Amino acid sequence: MKKIDLSLVLANALFKLVPTILIGAYLWHLYAATITTLDTNYWANVLVFSAGLLISFFLYSFNVRFSVTFLLLAAVLWGIYQLIGSTTIGEFDSFYYSLSFFIYAAIFVFAWVAGYGFARFGFFPWVAAAAVFLLAVSFIVRDILSVEAQMNSALVSWAANGLFAKPDLVQRLFVLLFLLFVPALFYSFYIISISEALRRLASVDSRSFRRLFKRSALIAAVLLLILISPLVYVYFFGLPESFYDRLQQAQASSASFLKKTYDQQTRKPQFDLQEYAQLLPEVKLSDETVFCTYIDNFFPLKDGGKAPLPVHFRRYVLNRYEPRGEKFVLDPYPPSSIPDDLFSPSIKDVPVGFAVSDSVIEAATRRYQQRKNIFSIVYNQALAPDAYVAPNTGYSYQKLPVPPQDRETFTTVYQCSSLISIWNLPPFVYSSSNPELLDFKNYRAEALRIDHSYEGLDSTFLAYYTEADTTDTLIMNLSRQLTDGLESPYDKVQSIVDYFLGNDESGNPRFTYTLEPGSPKTSGQSFMHYFLFENKRGYCTYFAGATTLLLRAAGIPCRMAVGYAIFDRSNKNSGWYWVYADQGHAWVEVYFPSYGWVDFDTTPTQDSEPMRPPKPDATPPEYAREPVFAVLGKLTGVSADSTALLVNPYSIRYRSKEYEIPETESRVLTLIPQDALVTIENEKVKIGELSLEKTMVLSAYSFHYSLEQLKPYNEKTPFMSWAAENFPKKIPVDEAMVVYKDDAAEKGLIFAVDGQIQSLLPDSSGLTILPRKIFYRGKDYEMDPRRTGPINIKPEEAVIYEKGKKKSLKEFTVGDSMQVSAESGNPALHQIKPFLAVESFATWFKNRFPEIIPVDRVTLQVQETPLTQRFFRGALIIIGTALLALLLFAAAVYLYLSLRIDYAKGNQKLYWIYRFSLMVLNQLGFHRVIKTPLEYAHESIDPRFGTRLGQFVNIYHKAKYAPAGMGLSADESRFVETFPARFRKQVLGSYSRREVLASFANFIRTLRFLFVK
Amino acid sequence: MSELEMLTLEEVAYCREKASALTHNIGKIIRGKEPEILKVLTCLVAGGHILLEDLPGLGKTSMAKSLAFSIEGHHTAEKHQNDSHVTFKRIQFTPDLLPMDLIGTYIFDDRNKDFIFKPGPLFGNIILADEINRASPKVQSALLECMAENQITIGERTYPLDEFFFVIATQNPIEFEGTYPLPAAQLDRFFMKFSFGYVSEAKEIEIYTDYISINKIPQTVSPVIGYEDILLMRRSAEKVFVHPEIIRSVSNIARATRDDAAIRLGVSTRGGIIFLRCLRAYALLQGRGYAIEDDLKTLAAPILNHRMIYKNQEETISVLDRIVHREVERLANLRLQQ
């Protein structure tokens, strides 16, 4: 029995187990955080793991028999597990306890086995290192493979957002490599080197302890340095601009659907909503002001007064539910037959005074009954510049000048028109005691109840909006339970609404509103089920989501809408509303064939945690009016005294009507801006300082009375000639802005398109493609394939490039979903007037661009294997090759040594035979360790195999140490000649072929043989 | 090195034959202790002396006796006994022992009316100095002087000792009361210091079975090797080849003991020389004309351990083991040159 040195055991525990616990805890942290199903108590897990590891390690360091103790432990744990599983405590089923006990027991047993390994097996650190390494690699691969799965680990997402600029896969890969690979690599390196160092010690004194400690501290310091280096970099070189934003963004992104970004220049926050909504255990909302609005929607009262009726402002509709991740998403490509009624213009570039609208949405909505057109004005304070919010269903957008005294507060003002269903009622109506409102409510119920038939509805539409997970029996049952026996869709909807807003048997509200609903207790349980059947507490996404699922289960077409809930808090300023970031909201839209989409809100508000923030409404800003005159045109020159701008108008908006000026009729207008200032790129510049070298497009608007006093345009003569006669010679304008500056060189790239090939042109000179994305004059435009038809492109030569090679279009055959990209710098395209956002890009494009667009070059996009796949494949190949190389490693060394024996001359041969024999024996598990070769041969090998290694070593020693004159005798030479073959036969022959193969696959032995001296 | 005469194969074979005969002969008495016998013989052939630190009753005296009885004596005038073997003397050291008890004294001859020298027990070939640490330092130094000088000086006269003069000293490691522990400088005179230790169970039973013949040493052991052979072996041993790398290792070991933080006093250069002498003798006894790394490993502890003073007595073995192991590994991994 070996004498056990306590100091050595303690040193082993300190230097091997503590780092193992640390890396284990770290990996477990990432693992438990990335998958929510393992949401058990993290620290308890770590504690149990450490306890198992340490107890087992100490126990097995002292010659305790493993099999007996382990079986005993397993039996005890199993017994307790069975015991817990079969008892019931009061009403509670102890299933939950037995399950969590099982998890803890599993962790404990795992740690126990690991501790046993550390205590007994010298090679175990290699195993641990490999395991940690593989675990880290598998994390990386798994994460890369499910990129869409949101990374919930705060650490990883913080680093991803904050420290690395490229917001794509490569960046994520870097983060993961950084946060997972580096520590795993260090651990592997550390545990192997420290265990080899410890293995050589017979006992540990203070000196060797210090040396070991120094080594560990050094490795820890290097690791820390690598992990901290980005922070050090930031400290010394500052945070790059874009990093700062990402950092802010990452911190604010905890709200489930609120998206907070920062303006590049002003650093002011900008709010938008995510195009998805998710069920989270907790959300934090900001209380900053987002926008202020005036809604022209009132309920006429009999006494002549009117009650303001605020309506929800919609940003997105989330029409698809992803059961995996329990996420509601905006489906970017729904079936083409589903009409799109979400108006999302690129509003950033619309010139002040001008309007864009969508006639398709407008026409489609006007089809429904009981719609009324309302307008609302949005004073944007912190909305993202591209975010268009409007009451359902908005179809137009007009940018208005910000009233001068409010320019500090508001960035833009726009007016939008919406066709709202008169059945859209604000939540307060439900609890209102106003008899007229109650009457209206009943009237509404009657009207909606009659509209009960979904027959004749497009089947794709119905199927798309009633798609439900029929395997989810809990929700299907609840839906059936709530809607059974009810005839009309409205009654079913109302029943579900009442379920959420009503009281239970004891008279308490059934559901309550909270921002911190928490997570399900049982790991892996659905958040939705937890909300519906256990917790009954949640925020708006829970209510809207649950309602959507229940309605769809009942076969009623519906979808979730996200936007802002509007609350009336003002007694004085009727119709004015202030909207704060925490008013971000989700509700449900239900489809009625006659009335279209009608809003229903199932989030309770009468709770102790009210949705309505206790904020007063501010004084309303000055009412933004539409300018009487607005012009958009090419700047042709400046007057001699630098006070006036000469503009060749493309488009004029006068008295709420827009006139497009044909080029032939265009005449120069002279505009006199206030103080002779022009706004260019957000800065005011004196007219005299304007450089006129580049083509510039100017937009200007005017409220001037001289223009208002004119007699109306009679529409008989062309507008431009009428204007030339009637408008003042010098038109005073309130503000002039440069909206477009031609930065592209005359012959540079001006147009590019990505899309899918539909067909060849009949004469094979070009292609018909369905554009997905168009680049034009320095900007990218996403094209909705449902809205824009195919376009024709014609390359200069009738060829297409594929992987850099030319291919004639005549020989080209169109395959399935072939993606191409084309680019053009054709002068003909330079002649086209720039796009100025007075209409949608798609319309403008259709009208302005030639039937067949000349392009320089068409490139076939070779279907690239996605990076994830390539990475995975590459990793697989590398790992496979590495594994194969390791498995064949011993064989290679064996072969090498055999060859050296064959080719060695004289005494060198003895050396190689010696190495060869030792290698073979080492591979079979006979390590020389502290014995000299001779002792090893005499004591271990020859008695075991009946070989004559001892004799050989004697001869080898003679060759090695004897004086040069003393050569080998003839007998000895003969012995050496036949020794290797005989030795190999005797040693390998005593094992079965399978055993030999297994031993030779053990590359750790080979590594140790080669590198550990 | 190269100036030295090389050993012929015949010489090696002869020495080997004699050595194995000697080992075998002693092995009849001292059972299961071949490695220790070999170490004793190494000291003998290297021309040194040995200190056995051991408990009573483990065969120290038998060792010395059987060694003496195995060597055929030469017939000189100094011969004191009529037996055919070399002289063997045993001196039991006690506190009241005087130097003259060892070296001899002048006594008055009545017939010649003169003082004649009566030689003490040191005038012999193999001397067993039992429990050397019980005698007073005076006696100890008298003995050690003889060992170092190989001669005895009394008054004006110097008497040379026999060329074959081999002291086996013993000391008891457990009872220290009333003893005079040997100082480090004197320990240095002994080539080796080691213990016999207990034998294995099987060997012990064998001893109990055969104790009658074991006790009758004169009957059991007859001379197998001549007095001249010992001198021949001593001369041959000096011609054993020691590879430069092994010499380097000896030097490395000696230096390492001086640099090691756990050792207060390291191995002296004399220690290193003794190490090399023993390596040569040991190799020869094994029938080799050259030393190998195993010799280094076997001999390092008995030769070096008593020449060092450790800071912490607990870790005496492990420190030297570590140093020697490093060197042996260096040699084992050394690639063959040529």
XYZ file of N, CA and C in Angstrom, chain A residues 200-203 205 207 900 907-912 914-915 928-935 953-966 1013, chain B residues 6-7 9 12 241-246 260-262 286 288-294 297-298 315 318 322 325 328-338:
228
model
N 5.209 14.616 -10.535
C 6.627 14.361 -10.283
C 6.998 14.569 -8.818
N 6.103 15.155 -8.057
C 6.448 15.441 -6.672
C 6.055 14.271 -5.778
N 6.936 13.984 -4.815
C 6.588 12.950 -3.847
C 5.811 13.575 -2.694
N 6.164 14.817 -2.374
C 5.409 15.539 -1.352
C 5.558 17.021 -1.661
N 6.351 20.720 -0.237
C 6.787 21.601 0.830
C 6.502 23.040 0.406
N 8.333 25.311 -0.604
C 9.053 25.794 -1.769
C 8.353 25.356 -3.064
N 13.707 3.690 -38.708
C 15.017 4.134 -38.226
C 15.908 2.927 -37.922
N 26.328 1.383 -34.156
C 25.756 1.421 -32.821
C 24.452 2.201 -32.759
N 24.227 3.103 -33.731
C 22.978 3.866 -33.756
C 21.787 2.930 -33.788
N 21.984 1.813 -34.406
C 20.907 0.845 -34.508
C 20.412 0.449 -33.122
N 21.370 0.286 -32.226
C 21.006 -0.104 -30.859
C 20.125 0.951 -30.221
N 20.482 2.207 -30.464
C 19.678 3.293 -29.892
C 18.252 3.208 -30.390
N 18.080 3.003 -31.688
C 16.719 2.986 -32.236
C 15.957 1.763 -31.799
N 16.374 0.381 -28.941
C 16.021 0.731 -27.555
C 14.783 1.614 -27.531
N 14.772 2.653 -28.364
C 13.617 3.554 -28.407
C 12.371 2.787 -28.838
N 8.014 3.305 -17.951
C 9.279 3.112 -17.245
C 9.294 3.945 -15.952
N 8.744 5.140 -16.055
C 8.644 6.091 -14.950
C 9.962 6.270 -14.204
N 10.147 5.653 -13.014
C 11.361 5.983 -12.269
C 12.410 4.873 -12.342
N 12.101 3.845 -13.060
C 13.092 2.764 -13.133
C 14.124 3.096 -14.203
N 15.320 2.589 -14.002
C 16.302 2.722 -15.072
C 15.951 1.670 -16.121
N 16.425 1.840 -17.341
C 16.066 0.876 -18.388
C 16.365 -0.549 -17.996
N 17.497 -0.751 -17.307
C 17.878 -2.109 -16.959
C 16.928 -2.702 -15.922
N 16.626 -1.905 -14.906
C 15.679 -2.375 -13.883
C 14.333 -2.679 -14.509
N 19.492 -4.571 -23.208
C 19.889 -3.308 -22.577
C 21.353 -3.387 -22.151
N 21.773 -4.561 -21.702
C 23.188 -4.717 -21.342
C 24.092 -4.434 -22.537
N 23.705 -4.996 -23.667
C 24.513 -4.780 -24.872
C 24.466 -3.309 -25.263
N 23.260 -2.756 -25.131
C 23.095 -1.336 -25.458
C 23.975 -0.482 -24.559
N 24.009 -0.843 -23.280
C 24.859 -0.115 -22.344
C 26.325 -0.242 -22.718
N 26.664 -1.426 -23.167
C 28.046 -1.638 -23.552
C 28.397 -0.700 -24.702
N 27.489 -0.648 -25.681
C 27.744 0.221 -26.818
C 27.792 1.677 -26.382
N 27.017 1.975 -25.365
C 26.876 3.363 -24.969
C 28.025 3.818 -24.082
N 28.397 2.968 -23.113
C 29.315 3.447 -22.082
C 30.720 2.843 -22.161
N 30.855 1.739 -22.887
C 32.166 1.092 -22.913
C 33.128 1.927 -23.751
N 34.426 1.778 -23.506
C 35.396 2.528 -24.302
C 35.290 2.133 -25.768
N 35.715 3.066 -26.613
C 35.499 2.900 -28.047
C 36.114 1.612 -28.565
N 37.228 1.198 -27.977
C 37.912 0.014 -28.482
C 37.170 -1.276 -28.230
N 36.267 -1.248 -27.270
C 35.600 -2.489 -26.874
C 34.342 -2.693 -27.712
N 9.502 13.883 -20.218
C 10.774 13.232 -19.900
C 10.871 13.078 -18.381
N 44.022 -0.278 -20.619
C 42.683 -0.826 -20.736
C 42.619 -2.224 -20.176
N 41.487 -2.541 -19.632
C 41.273 -3.872 -19.102
C 41.142 -4.856 -20.259
N 39.677 -8.426 -21.729
C 38.467 -9.210 -21.482
C 38.745 -10.339 -20.507
N 38.666 -9.059 -16.965
C 37.285 -8.832 -16.522
C 36.636 -10.164 -16.188
N 36.578 1.498 -17.261
C 36.305 2.709 -18.035
C 35.039 3.399 -17.533
N 35.174 4.693 -17.294
C 33.976 5.464 -16.926
C 33.743 6.492 -18.024
N 32.599 6.401 -18.644
C 32.241 7.261 -19.769
C 32.213 8.729 -19.324
N 32.694 9.628 -20.176
C 32.708 11.050 -19.780
C 31.341 11.566 -19.318
N 30.301 11.028 -19.922
C 28.966 11.507 -19.518
C 28.643 11.085 -18.095
N 29.161 9.892 -17.707
C 28.897 9.435 -16.338
C 29.722 10.265 -15.365
N 21.463 22.630 -3.683
C 20.088 22.392 -3.271
C 19.781 23.105 -1.962
N 18.600 23.748 -1.954
C 18.242 24.553 -0.785
C 17.970 23.691 0.439
N 17.635 22.418 0.227
C 17.280 21.574 1.362
C 18.516 20.965 2.031
N 30.581 -6.710 -11.264
C 29.479 -7.207 -12.085
C 29.988 -7.730 -13.412
N 31.828 -6.066 -15.657
C 31.802 -5.106 -16.739
C 33.082 -4.298 -16.717
N 33.596 -3.937 -17.874
C 34.783 -3.092 -17.928
C 34.400 -1.630 -18.012
N 33.145 -1.321 -17.755
C 32.668 0.059 -17.885
C 31.503 0.260 -16.918
N 31.327 1.476 -16.491
C 30.225 1.778 -15.565
C 28.991 2.169 -16.356
N 27.827 1.894 -15.785
C 26.577 2.290 -16.445
C 25.724 3.070 -15.457
N 24.611 3.604 -15.985
C 23.772 4.473 -15.156
C 23.179 3.764 -13.949
N 22.953 2.452 -14.090
C 22.380 1.714 -12.971
C 23.330 1.703 -11.783
N 22.875 4.795 -9.901
C 21.653 4.808 -9.116
C 21.808 3.965 -7.852
N 22.441 2.779 -7.994
C 22.575 1.871 -6.848
C 23.499 2.464 -5.789
N 13.514 14.640 5.083
C 13.450 14.419 3.644
C 14.797 14.008 3.051
N 14.451 11.667 -0.164
C 13.794 12.168 -1.364
C 14.642 13.199 -2.100
N 15.837 12.564 -5.843
C 15.396 13.435 -6.918
C 16.594 13.830 -7.789
N 17.839 10.791 -9.643
C 16.880 10.389 -10.671
C 17.012 11.275 -11.912
N 20.067 10.147 -13.753
C 19.894 8.843 -14.383
C 19.005 8.985 -15.609
N 17.967 9.810 -15.479
C 17.089 10.029 -16.628
C 17.846 10.710 -17.758
N 18.694 11.626 -17.370
C 19.491 12.321 -18.394
C 20.330 11.306 -19.167
N 20.940 10.386 -18.406
C 21.773 9.382 -19.055
C 20.937 8.419 -19.881
N 19.787 8.021 -19.330
C 18.951 7.044 -20.033
C 18.443 7.629 -21.340
N 18.167 8.925 -21.348
C 17.644 9.541 -22.563
C 18.746 10.045 -23.486
N 19.943 9.866 -23.036
C 21.077 10.341 -23.830
C 21.168 9.520 -25.106
N 21.346 10.249 -26.209
C 21.434 9.507 -27.449
C 22.864 9.010 -27.634
N 22.944 7.800 -28.148
C 24.244 7.171 -28.346
C 25.076 7.998 -29.312
N 26.271 8.330 -28.911
C 27.162 9.055 -29.829
C 28.003 8.049 -30.596
N 28.444 8.356 -31.705
C 29.312 7.532 -32.588
C 28.781 7.617 -33.987
